[in-house]
Coordinates of C-alpha atoms in Angstrom, one line a residue:
Chain L
M1 CA -14.2 -14.8 -12.4
R2 CA -16.8 -13.5 -10.0
P3 CA -16.7 -12.5 -6.3
Y4 CA -19.0 -14.3 -3.9
R5 CA -19.7 -14.4 -0.3
F6 CA -20.7 -17.0 2.3
P7 CA -21.4 -16.4 6.0
F8 CA -19.0 -19.2 7.2
A9 CA -15.5 -20.0 6.1
H10 CA -12.5 -22.0 7.2
Y11 CA -9.1 -20.9 6.0
H12 CA -6.9 -24.0 6.1
L13 CA -3.2 -23.3 5.9
L14 CA -1.2 -26.3 4.8
N15 CA 2.3 -27.4 4.3
V16 CA 3.6 -30.0 1.9
S17 CA 5.4 -33.1 3.3
D18 CA 5.5 -35.2 0.2
A19 CA 5.8 -33.5 -3.2
A20 CA 4.5 -36.3 -5.5
K21 CA 1.5 -37.1 -3.3
A22 CA 0.6 -33.5 -2.8
R23 CA 0.7 -32.8 -6.6
R24 CA -1.7 -35.7 -7.1
W25 CA -3.9 -34.4 -4.4
F26 CA -4.0 -30.8 -5.9
G27 CA -4.7 -32.3 -9.3
G28 CA -7.5 -34.4 -7.9
V29 CA -9.3 -31.6 -6.0
A30 CA -9.7 -29.6 -9.2
G31 CA -13.1 -31.2 -9.8
R32 CA -14.2 -30.0 -6.4
C33 CA -13.2 -26.3 -6.8
T34 CA -15.9 -23.7 -7.2
T35 CA -16.0 -22.1 -10.6
V36 CA -18.2 -19.4 -12.1
A37 CA -20.0 -22.2 -13.9
N38 CA -21.5 -23.6 -10.7
L39 CA -22.0 -20.2 -9.1
D40 CA -25.0 -19.5 -11.3
A41 CA -27.0 -21.9 -9.2
P42 CA -25.7 -20.8 -5.8
P43 CA -24.1 -23.8 -4.1
P44 CA -24.3 -24.5 -0.4
L45 CA -20.5 -24.9 -0.3
A46 CA -17.5 -23.4 -2.0
F47 CA -14.0 -24.8 -2.1
N48 CA -10.9 -23.0 -3.4
V49 CA -7.2 -24.0 -3.5
A50 CA -4.2 -21.7 -3.8
L51 CA -0.4 -22.2 -3.4
S52 CA 2.3 -19.9 -2.2
W53 CA 5.6 -19.7 -4.2
Q54 CA 7.2 -21.8 -1.4
G55 CA 4.3 -24.2 -1.9
L56 CA 4.9 -24.4 -5.7
S57 CA 8.5 -25.1 -4.9
A58 CA 7.6 -27.7 -2.3
I59 CA 5.5 -29.8 -4.8
G60 CA 8.4 -29.9 -7.2
T61 CA 7.5 -27.3 -9.8
P62 CA 10.5 -27.0 -12.1
E63 CA 12.9 -24.1 -11.6
P64 CA 12.2 -22.4 -15.0
S65 CA 8.6 -22.2 -14.0
L66 CA 9.2 -21.0 -10.5
S67 CA 11.5 -18.2 -11.6
S68 CA 8.9 -17.1 -14.2
F69 CA 6.6 -15.9 -11.4
P70 CA 6.7 -12.2 -10.4
Q71 CA 9.4 -11.2 -7.9
E72 CA 7.0 -10.1 -5.2
F73 CA 5.2 -13.4 -5.3
Q74 CA 8.5 -15.3 -5.1
Q75 CA 9.6 -13.3 -2.1
G76 CA 6.3 -13.7 -0.2
M77 CA 4.5 -11.2 1.9
A78 CA 6.8 -11.2 5.0
A79 CA 9.8 -10.2 2.8
R80 CA 7.8 -7.3 1.5
A81 CA 6.9 -6.0 5.0
D82 CA 8.7 -2.6 4.8
R83 CA 7.0 -1.8 1.5
L84 CA 3.6 -2.8 3.0
G85 CA 4.1 -0.9 6.2
D86 CA 4.1 -4.1 8.2
V87 CA 6.4 -2.7 10.9
G88 CA 6.4 -2.3 14.7
D89 CA 3.3 -4.1 16.1
S90 CA 2.5 -5.4 12.5
A91 CA 6.0 -6.8 11.8
P92 CA 6.3 -10.4 10.6
A93 CA 8.3 -11.3 13.7
R94 CA 5.0 -10.8 15.6
W95 CA 2.7 -12.6 13.2
D96 CA 0.6 -15.5 14.4
A97 CA 1.5 -19.1 13.5
P98 CA 1.9 -20.4 10.8
F99 CA 2.6 -17.0 9.1
D100 CA 5.7 -16.5 11.3
K101 CA 7.3 -19.4 9.5
R102 CA 6.0 -20.7 6.2
V103 CA 2.7 -21.6 4.5
H104 CA 2.6 -23.7 1.3
A105 CA -1.1 -23.7 0.5
L106 CA -4.4 -22.2 1.3
V107 CA -7.7 -24.1 1.1
V108 CA -10.8 -22.0 1.7
V109 CA -14.0 -23.8 2.6
S110 CA -17.0 -21.5 2.5
A111 CA -20.5 -22.5 3.3
M112 CA -24.0 -21.2 4.0
T113 CA -24.2 -23.0 7.3
A114 CA -21.7 -23.8 10.0
A115 CA -22.6 -27.5 9.8
D116 CA -21.9 -27.8 6.1
R117 CA -18.6 -26.0 6.5
D118 CA -17.5 -28.1 9.5
A119 CA -18.4 -31.3 7.7
A120 CA -16.4 -30.3 4.6
S121 CA -13.4 -29.3 6.7
T122 CA -13.4 -32.5 8.7
A123 CA -13.5 -34.5 5.5
L124 CA -10.7 -32.4 4.1
L125 CA -8.4 -32.6 7.1
S126 CA -8.8 -36.4 7.5
D127 CA -7.8 -36.7 3.8
L128 CA -4.6 -34.7 4.1
R129 CA -2.1 -37.0 5.9
D130 CA -2.2 -39.7 3.2
N131 CA -1.8 -37.1 0.5
G132 CA 1.5 -35.6 1.5
L133 CA 0.1 -32.5 3.3
V134 CA 0.1 -31.3 6.9
A135 CA -2.5 -28.9 8.3
A136 CA -0.5 -26.0 9.9
S137 CA -3.5 -24.0 11.1
T138 CA -7.2 -23.3 10.5
I139 CA -8.7 -19.9 10.9
D140 CA -12.4 -19.9 11.8
A141 CA -14.2 -17.0 10.3
K142 CA -17.9 -16.1 10.1
L143 CA -20.3 -13.2 10.0
L144 CA -21.0 -11.6 13.3
P145 CA -24.5 -11.7 14.9
G146 CA -26.6 -8.6 14.8
P147 CA -28.7 -7.3 17.7
D148 CA -31.4 -9.9 17.1
G149 CA -28.8 -12.7 16.8
K150 CA -29.1 -13.1 13.0
L151 CA -25.8 -13.0 11.1
V152 CA -25.1 -9.6 9.4
P153 CA -22.5 -8.4 7.0
I154 CA -20.9 -6.1 9.5
E155 CA -17.3 -6.0 10.5
H156 CA -15.9 -5.6 14.1
F157 CA -15.9 -1.8 14.1
G158 CA -19.7 -2.0 13.5
Y159 CA -19.8 -1.0 9.8
R160 CA -21.6 -2.7 6.9
D161 CA -19.0 -4.4 4.8
G162 CA -18.7 -5.8 1.3
I163 CA -20.7 -3.3 -0.7
T164 CA -18.2 -2.4 -3.4
Q165 CA -16.8 -5.0 -5.8
P166 CA -15.3 -4.0 -9.2
A167 CA -17.5 -5.2 -12.1
I168 CA -15.5 -7.5 -14.4
E169 CA -16.1 -8.0 -18.2
G170 CA -17.5 -11.4 -18.9
S171 CA -18.4 -12.3 -15.3
G172 CA -21.9 -12.9 -16.4
E173 CA -23.3 -10.6 -13.6
P174 CA -25.1 -7.4 -14.3
A175 CA -22.9 -4.4 -13.3
L176 CA -24.5 -2.4 -10.5
P177 CA -24.1 1.4 -10.7
G178 CA -20.8 2.3 -9.2
A179 CA -19.3 -1.2 -9.4
G180 CA -16.9 -0.7 -12.4
I181 CA -15.2 2.5 -13.4
P182 CA -16.8 5.8 -14.2
D183 CA -17.2 6.2 -18.0
A184 CA -18.9 8.7 -20.3
G185 CA -22.5 8.7 -19.1
G186 CA -22.3 5.8 -16.7
W187 CA -20.1 2.9 -15.6
R188 CA -18.3 0.2 -17.4
A189 CA -16.8 -3.1 -16.2
L190 CA -13.1 -3.6 -15.8
K191 CA -11.2 -5.8 -18.3
A192 CA -10.9 -9.3 -17.1
G193 CA -7.1 -9.2 -17.3
E194 CA -7.0 -7.0 -14.2
F195 CA -8.0 -10.2 -12.3
V196 CA -7.3 -13.2 -14.5
L197 CA -4.0 -14.1 -16.1
G198 CA -3.9 -14.6 -19.8
Q199 CA -6.6 -12.0 -20.6
P200 CA -6.3 -8.5 -21.9
D201 CA -6.1 -6.0 -19.1
E202 CA -7.0 -2.3 -19.0
T203 CA -4.1 -1.4 -21.4
G204 CA -5.7 -3.8 -24.0
A205 CA -2.6 -6.0 -23.9
V206 CA -2.1 -9.5 -22.4
P207 CA 0.8 -9.3 -19.8
D208 CA 3.4 -12.0 -19.7
L209 CA 2.2 -15.2 -17.9
P210 CA 4.1 -17.4 -15.6
T211 CA 5.3 -20.4 -17.6
P212 CA 4.3 -22.9 -18.7
A213 CA 1.1 -21.4 -20.0
T214 CA -0.8 -24.5 -18.9
L215 CA 0.0 -23.5 -15.4
G216 CA -0.4 -19.7 -15.6
A217 CA -3.4 -19.3 -17.9
N218 CA -6.7 -18.4 -16.1
G219 CA -4.9 -18.2 -12.8
S220 CA -4.8 -15.3 -10.5
F221 CA -3.1 -14.1 -7.3
V222 CA -4.8 -14.1 -3.9
V223 CA -3.4 -11.9 -1.2
L224 CA -4.4 -13.1 2.3
R225 CA -4.2 -10.6 5.2
K226 CA -5.0 -11.5 8.8
L227 CA -5.8 -8.1 10.3
H228 CA -6.4 -7.7 14.0
Q229 CA -8.8 -4.9 14.9
H230 CA -8.3 -2.8 18.0
V231 CA -12.0 -2.3 18.5
W232 CA -11.8 -0.8 22.0
A233 CA -9.1 1.6 20.9
F234 CA -11.3 2.8 18.0
R235 CA -14.3 3.4 20.3
D236 CA -12.0 5.1 22.9
F237 CA -10.6 7.4 20.2
L238 CA -14.1 8.4 19.0
R239 CA -15.1 9.2 22.6
R240 CA -12.0 11.3 23.1
S241 CA -12.3 13.1 19.7
A242 CA -16.0 13.8 19.6
T243 CA -18.2 16.2 21.6
D244 CA -21.2 13.8 22.0
E245 CA -22.7 10.5 20.7
A246 CA -24.0 12.1 17.5
D247 CA -20.7 13.7 16.8
A248 CA -18.9 10.4 17.4
A249 CA -21.1 8.8 14.7
L250 CA -20.3 11.7 12.4
V251 CA -16.5 11.5 13.1
A252 CA -16.5 7.8 12.6
A253 CA -18.5 8.1 9.3
K254 CA -16.0 10.7 8.1
M255 CA -13.1 8.4 8.8
M256 CA -14.8 5.5 7.1
G257 CA -16.5 7.3 4.2
R258 CA -19.8 5.4 4.9
W259 CA -22.2 5.5 7.8
R260 CA -22.8 2.4 10.0
S261 CA -25.6 1.2 7.7
G262 CA -23.2 1.5 4.7
A263 CA -24.8 4.6 3.3
P264 CA -22.0 6.5 1.6
L265 CA -21.2 10.1 2.7
A266 CA -21.0 11.0 -1.0
L267 CA -24.8 10.6 -1.2
A268 CA -25.7 11.1 2.5
A269 CA -23.4 13.8 3.9
A270 CA -25.5 14.9 6.9
Q271 CA -26.9 11.8 8.4
D272 CA -27.2 8.0 8.0
D273 CA -29.8 6.8 5.5
P274 CA -30.5 3.1 6.0
A275 CA -32.9 3.0 3.1
L276 CA -30.3 4.3 0.7
A277 CA -27.8 1.8 2.2
A278 CA -30.2 -1.1 1.5
D279 CA -30.7 -0.3 -2.2
P280 CA -27.9 -1.9 -4.3
T281 CA -28.8 0.2 -7.3
R282 CA -28.2 3.4 -5.4
N283 CA -25.7 2.8 -2.5
N284 CA -22.7 2.8 -4.7
D285 CA -23.7 5.2 -7.5
F286 CA -21.3 8.1 -7.1
T287 CA -18.0 9.3 -8.4
Y288 CA -16.8 12.1 -6.0
L289 CA -16.5 14.3 -9.1
D290 CA -18.9 16.8 -7.3
D291 CA -16.9 16.6 -4.1
L292 CA -13.3 17.1 -5.1
R293 CA -12.6 19.0 -1.9
G294 CA -14.1 16.3 0.2
T295 CA -16.6 18.4 2.2
S296 CA -19.1 15.5 1.9
C297 CA -16.7 12.5 2.0
P298 CA -13.1 13.5 3.1
V299 CA -10.5 12.8 0.5
G300 CA -8.6 10.7 3.1
A301 CA -11.6 8.6 4.2
H302 CA -11.1 4.9 4.2
V303 CA -13.4 3.9 1.4
R304 CA -12.5 6.9 -0.8
R305 CA -8.8 5.9 -0.5
L306 CA -9.5 2.3 -1.5
N307 CA -11.5 3.4 -4.5
P308 CA -10.9 7.1 -5.4
R309 CA -13.2 6.8 -8.4
S310 CA -13.1 10.2 -10.2
G311 CA -12.2 12.1 -7.0
L312 CA -8.5 12.6 -7.6
T313 CA -7.4 15.7 -9.3
G314 CA -4.1 15.8 -11.3
P315 CA -2.2 13.0 -12.9
N316 CA -2.9 10.5 -10.1
G317 CA -6.5 10.4 -11.2
A318 CA -5.6 8.8 -14.5
S319 CA -4.6 5.4 -13.3
V320 CA -7.3 4.6 -10.6
H321 CA -8.6 1.7 -12.8
R322 CA -5.1 0.0 -12.7
H323 CA -5.2 -0.4 -8.9
R324 CA -8.4 -2.2 -8.2
L325 CA -8.9 -5.3 -6.1
L326 CA -11.5 -8.0 -5.6
R327 CA -12.1 -8.1 -1.9
Q328 CA -13.6 -10.7 0.3
G329 CA -13.5 -10.1 4.1
L330 CA -14.9 -12.2 6.9
P331 CA -14.6 -11.5 10.7
Y332 CA -12.8 -13.8 13.1
G333 CA -13.0 -13.7 16.8
S334 CA -15.9 -12.6 19.0
H335 CA -17.8 -9.3 18.9
L336 CA -16.7 -6.8 21.6
P337 CA -19.9 -5.9 23.4
A338 CA -21.1 -2.3 22.9
D339 CA -20.9 -1.6 26.6
A340 CA -17.4 -3.0 27.2
A341 CA -15.6 -0.8 29.7
A342 CA -12.1 -1.9 28.7
D343 CA -10.2 -3.8 26.1
D344 CA -10.7 -7.5 26.8
G345 CA -7.5 -8.3 24.9
A346 CA -9.3 -10.9 22.8
E347 CA -8.1 -11.7 19.3
R348 CA -10.6 -10.4 16.7
G349 CA -10.3 -9.0 13.3
A350 CA -10.9 -9.8 9.6
I351 CA -9.4 -12.3 7.1
M352 CA -9.1 -10.4 3.9
L353 CA -8.7 -12.2 0.6
L354 CA -7.7 -9.8 -2.2
V355 CA -7.6 -11.0 -5.7
N356 CA -5.6 -9.4 -8.5
A357 CA -3.6 -10.2 -11.5
D358 CA -0.5 -8.2 -10.5
I359 CA 0.3 -8.1 -6.8
A360 CA 2.8 -5.2 -7.1
R361 CA 0.7 -3.0 -9.3
Q362 CA -2.6 -3.7 -7.5
F363 CA -2.4 -4.9 -3.8
E364 CA 1.0 -3.5 -2.9
F365 CA 0.3 -0.1 -4.6
V366 CA -2.9 0.3 -2.8
Q367 CA -1.3 -0.7 0.5
K368 CA 1.7 1.6 0.1
V369 CA 0.3 4.6 -1.7
W370 CA -3.4 4.8 -1.0
I371 CA -3.4 3.4 2.5
N372 CA -0.1 4.3 4.0
D373 CA 0.6 7.7 2.4
G374 CA -1.4 10.8 1.6
D375 CA 0.7 12.5 -1.1
F376 CA -1.3 11.0 -4.0
A377 CA -4.3 13.1 -2.9
G378 CA -2.5 16.2 -1.6
L379 CA -2.8 14.9 2.0
G380 CA 0.9 15.0 2.9
N381 CA 1.9 12.2 5.3
D382 CA -1.7 11.3 6.4
K383 CA -2.5 7.6 6.3
D384 CA -5.8 5.8 6.1
P385 CA -7.5 6.6 9.4
M386 CA -9.0 3.1 9.8
I387 CA -6.4 0.7 8.5
G388 CA -3.3 2.8 7.9
G389 CA -0.1 2.1 9.9
N390 CA -0.7 5.0 12.3
D391 CA 1.6 5.3 15.3
G392 CA -0.1 8.0 17.4
S393 CA 1.4 10.9 15.6
G394 CA -0.8 11.1 12.5
F395 CA -3.6 13.4 11.5
F396 CA -7.0 13.1 9.7
T397 CA -8.5 16.1 8.1
I398 CA -12.2 16.7 7.7
P399 CA -13.0 19.5 5.2
R400 CA -16.1 21.5 6.2
V401 CA -18.4 24.1 4.7
P402 CA -18.0 26.8 6.0
P403 CA -14.3 26.5 7.0
P404 CA -12.2 25.9 9.0
R405 CA -11.6 22.2 8.5
R406 CA -11.6 19.9 11.5
R407 CA -8.5 17.9 12.1
L408 CA -8.2 14.8 14.3
K409 CA -4.8 14.4 15.9
E410 CA -2.6 11.6 17.3
L411 CA -4.3 8.8 15.5
P412 CA -3.3 5.4 16.8
A413 CA -3.4 2.2 14.8
F414 CA -6.8 0.6 14.8
V415 CA -5.6 -2.4 12.8
S416 CA -2.4 -4.6 13.2
T417 CA -1.3 -7.2 10.7
R418 CA -1.1 -10.6 12.3
G419 CA -0.2 -12.6 9.2
G420 CA -0.6 -13.0 5.5
E421 CA 0.9 -14.5 2.4
Y422 CA 0.7 -14.3 -1.4
F423 CA -0.9 -17.2 -3.1
F424 CA -1.3 -18.3 -6.7
L425 CA -4.8 -19.4 -7.5
P426 CA -4.5 -21.8 -10.5
G427 CA -7.2 -22.2 -13.1
I428 CA -9.1 -25.5 -13.0
A429 CA -7.2 -26.9 -16.0
A430 CA -3.9 -25.9 -14.4
L431 CA -4.7 -27.5 -11.1
R432 CA -5.7 -30.7 -12.9
S433 CA -2.4 -30.6 -14.9
L434 CA -0.5 -30.9 -11.6
A435 CA -1.6 -34.5 -11.2
D436 CA -0.6 -35.3 -14.8
T437 CA 3.0 -34.2 -14.2
A438 CA 3.2 -35.9 -10.8
S439 CA 6.1 -38.3 -10.9
Chain V
M1 CA 29.3 30.0 -18.1
S2 CA 28.1 27.0 -20.1
V3 CA 28.9 24.5 -17.4
V4 CA 26.2 26.1 -15.2
L5 CA 22.6 25.7 -16.3
T6 CA 19.9 27.9 -14.7
T7 CA 16.2 27.6 -14.6
G8 CA 14.4 30.4 -12.7
K9 CA 16.4 30.9 -9.5
I10 CA 17.9 27.4 -9.4
S11 CA 21.1 26.3 -11.1
A12 CA 22.8 23.0 -11.7
L13 CA 26.5 22.3 -11.6
T14 CA 28.2 18.9 -12.3
A15 CA 31.9 18.3 -11.8
I16 CA 34.2 15.2 -12.1
T17 CA 37.6 15.0 -10.4
K18 CA 40.3 12.3 -10.1
I19 CA 40.7 10.7 -6.8
V20 CA 44.3 10.3 -5.4
P21 CA 45.1 6.6 -5.6
G22 CA 44.3 4.8 -2.4
H23 CA 42.1 7.7 -1.0
A24 CA 38.7 6.4 -2.1
E25 CA 37.8 4.7 1.2
A26 CA 38.7 7.8 3.3
L27 CA 36.8 10.0 0.9
R28 CA 33.7 7.7 1.2
K29 CA 33.8 8.0 5.0
T30 CA 34.1 11.7 4.8
L31 CA 31.2 12.1 2.4
Q32 CA 29.0 9.8 4.6
G33 CA 29.9 11.9 7.6
L34 CA 29.2 15.3 6.0
T35 CA 25.9 14.3 4.5
G36 CA 24.6 12.3 7.5
A37 CA 22.6 13.8 10.4
N38 CA 20.4 15.9 8.0
G39 CA 23.3 17.5 6.3
G40 CA 24.7 19.5 9.2
K41 CA 27.0 22.1 7.7
I42 CA 25.5 21.7 4.2
S43 CA 22.1 22.5 5.4
S44 CA 23.4 25.5 7.4
L45 CA 24.5 27.1 4.1
G46 CA 20.8 27.5 3.3
T47 CA 21.1 27.7 -0.5
I48 CA 21.6 24.0 -1.4
H49 CA 18.6 22.1 -2.6
I50 CA 20.4 18.8 -3.4
V51 CA 24.0 17.8 -3.5
R52 CA 25.2 14.4 -4.6
W53 CA 28.7 12.8 -4.6
V54 CA 29.3 9.5 -6.4
I55 CA 32.6 7.6 -6.3
F56 CA 32.8 5.7 -9.6
D57 CA 35.0 4.2 -12.2
D58 CA 36.5 1.6 -9.8
D59 CA 37.2 4.1 -7.0
T60 CA 39.2 6.4 -9.3
R61 CA 36.9 9.3 -9.9
L62 CA 34.5 11.5 -8.0
F63 CA 31.2 12.8 -9.4
F64 CA 29.7 15.9 -7.8
A65 CA 26.3 17.2 -8.8
T66 CA 24.5 20.1 -7.1
N67 CA 21.3 22.2 -7.4
F68 CA 21.6 25.6 -5.7
D69 CA 20.1 29.0 -5.4
G70 CA 21.8 32.1 -6.8
S71 CA 24.9 32.5 -9.1
V72 CA 27.6 29.9 -9.2
E73 CA 30.2 32.4 -8.0
D74 CA 28.2 33.4 -5.0
Y75 CA 27.5 29.7 -4.3
M76 CA 31.2 28.7 -4.3
R77 CA 32.5 31.8 -2.5
D78 CA 29.9 31.2 0.2
F79 CA 30.8 27.6 0.4
A80 CA 34.6 28.4 0.6
E81 CA 34.2 31.0 3.3
R82 CA 31.8 29.2 5.5
A83 CA 32.9 25.6 5.1
P84 CA 36.6 25.5 4.0
D85 CA 37.3 22.5 6.2
G86 CA 34.5 20.6 4.6
I87 CA 35.7 21.3 1.1
D88 CA 39.3 20.4 2.0
A89 CA 38.1 17.2 3.5
I90 CA 36.4 16.2 0.3
W91 CA 38.5 17.5 -2.6
G92 CA 41.7 17.1 -0.6
H93 CA 41.4 13.5 -1.7
C94 CA 41.4 14.6 -5.3
E95 CA 44.4 15.3 -7.6
G96 CA 45.4 18.9 -8.3
Y97 CA 43.2 20.3 -5.5
P98 CA 44.5 23.8 -4.6
G99 CA 42.8 24.2 -1.2
A100 CA 39.7 26.2 -0.2
R101 CA 41.4 29.3 1.2
D102 CA 42.5 30.7 -2.2
Y103 CA 39.1 31.4 -3.7
P104 CA 40.0 32.1 -7.3
K105 CA 42.1 28.9 -7.5
L106 CA 39.3 26.9 -5.9
R107 CA 36.8 28.4 -8.4
D108 CA 39.1 27.6 -11.4
Y109 CA 39.6 24.0 -10.1
I110 CA 35.9 23.3 -9.7
L111 CA 34.7 25.0 -12.8
G112 CA 37.7 23.5 -14.7
S113 CA 36.5 20.0 -13.8
A114 CA 32.8 20.8 -14.5
I115 CA 31.0 19.2 -17.4
E116 CA 28.0 20.6 -19.3
T117 CA 24.5 19.8 -18.4
D118 CA 22.3 18.5 -21.3
G119 CA 18.9 18.3 -19.7
Y120 CA 17.6 20.1 -16.7
Y121 CA 14.1 20.3 -15.1
C122 CA 13.0 21.6 -11.8
A123 CA 9.4 21.4 -10.6
Y124 CA 9.7 24.7 -8.6
P125 CA 12.2 26.9 -10.5
N126 CA 11.3 30.1 -8.7
S127 CA 11.3 28.8 -5.2
T128 CA 14.6 29.0 -3.2
V129 CA 15.5 26.8 -0.3
T130 CA 14.5 29.7 2.0
D131 CA 11.2 30.1 0.2
I132 CA 10.4 26.4 0.6
N133 CA 11.4 26.2 4.3
K134 CA 9.4 29.4 5.0
A135 CA 6.3 28.0 3.3
L136 CA 6.5 24.8 5.2
D137 CA 6.9 26.7 8.4
W138 CA 3.8 28.8 7.6
K139 CA 1.8 25.7 6.7
G140 CA 2.6 24.2 10.1
K141 CA 1.6 27.4 11.8
F142 CA -1.6 27.8 9.8
D143 CA -2.6 24.2 10.6
T144 CA -2.1 25.0 14.3
F145 CA -4.2 28.1 13.9
L146 CA -7.0 26.3 12.2
D147 CA -6.9 23.6 14.9
Q148 CA -7.3 26.4 17.5
I149 CA -10.3 28.1 15.8
G150 CA -11.9 24.8 14.7

């Protein structure tokens, strides 16, 4: 397994109308799915297929197999809303279609060009009806244009995205410094079982698989999150909280944990450093061990919360490697112009795909403990200042030398959940086996 | 007294009493009322960290477990003097209850139905309810002060 990124994607959300035909179709697309084997020569197009538990049920997966999947996957994301902090404006009742009802399958078409993507999607959609599938919705996602019109890996708030991915044993990729977990004298890759079912995980054991093994082995779980970004509210908050433009850049960097270029505060505490940000051998090479109080990068900063590295004191620091996620994010919606005088009300945000072997231990833990609480790091009730479920009453603390610390008050939500689901990503052999068992 | 286990300034007491047949539902409502709304009367006693009542054994018995500051005698006397109606409202549903206004009899009733604690741990054995509330109040004031000078 290996993370990859394309500038253009379509997220097709499908429902099953005919179980037997759909099974045959899923079995048949196995040969078209992108695997590590064909990632070595970067393809112009990638194709991935995943099913929700409702989807597995809809294609006629036998009951003993359905009930062997983990409870949180069976329930689906909407049923886990309270645990995930998807309440108020983020509650499932307010989610966009089709997430407000049900989604059986996710097909991701990724491409280097819009034309390639669109052609592949058109072919896919025309193929569905005869194969027992109905397209419920397609989300159009692509990188945003930079100042010169060229596409750049920058999300709607204006920050470089996609720098950190956990290094995985056996992925065939050289591990960049900072990509795995800190180890004596350097970094080591995570065990494959953290991301692939049927492999030893960080405990050294192979956890129980969904049955039959032909279905579960080499599979994984994909968490899809459709996150609306309140870009204008974010800019407005910075204006109100900061003394001037330079201070606004500093406050925003403290909240994010990286400067706009992607340079980490852990290595560039005082000002942005685009040269550092552009160097993949340096831009992720830090542990926070020399910054336990967070005077360079606040302990509550967004990127530090999502990957605390060695920066947690006490018992919570011992299990950081058990809560890692492979992340792929792409923006949807149009860029809000820098000189916008008010919120234009447009839909914009990010489609996040989070891959893990254990949804409850990895994604849900990160969402509940690292994003929507502060107690794990001695931060009381503070939440992630960027993507936490803030409601206008929260705080964000910026430690300083010399003291006193600076504290931002009355944090609103800068992100609202607009949909999502838990999907099972079958291994290629498992996908193929679906056709064999089609009645 | 072996039915009371103490660590630092905090003690544990566990007691089990028999519910008068047919009274479980009324008792359940009473307990929900007394512990709702942030504990009301219980919180005003100022010495109780945690108190828990469980109706079990097919609605026939009441389990009572509490963690409190100070000695058990002080705790119960305080409780009896300041909240006799509350005690009556709970254990009045239990067999053999003597009423809260005769303290020695109340003490003998509760301690007589108490069971020994076999394992007991407290993360903050030397901090009383008063200490903790005061520390939280100071923390809030200190944060406000730092906001003002920052």
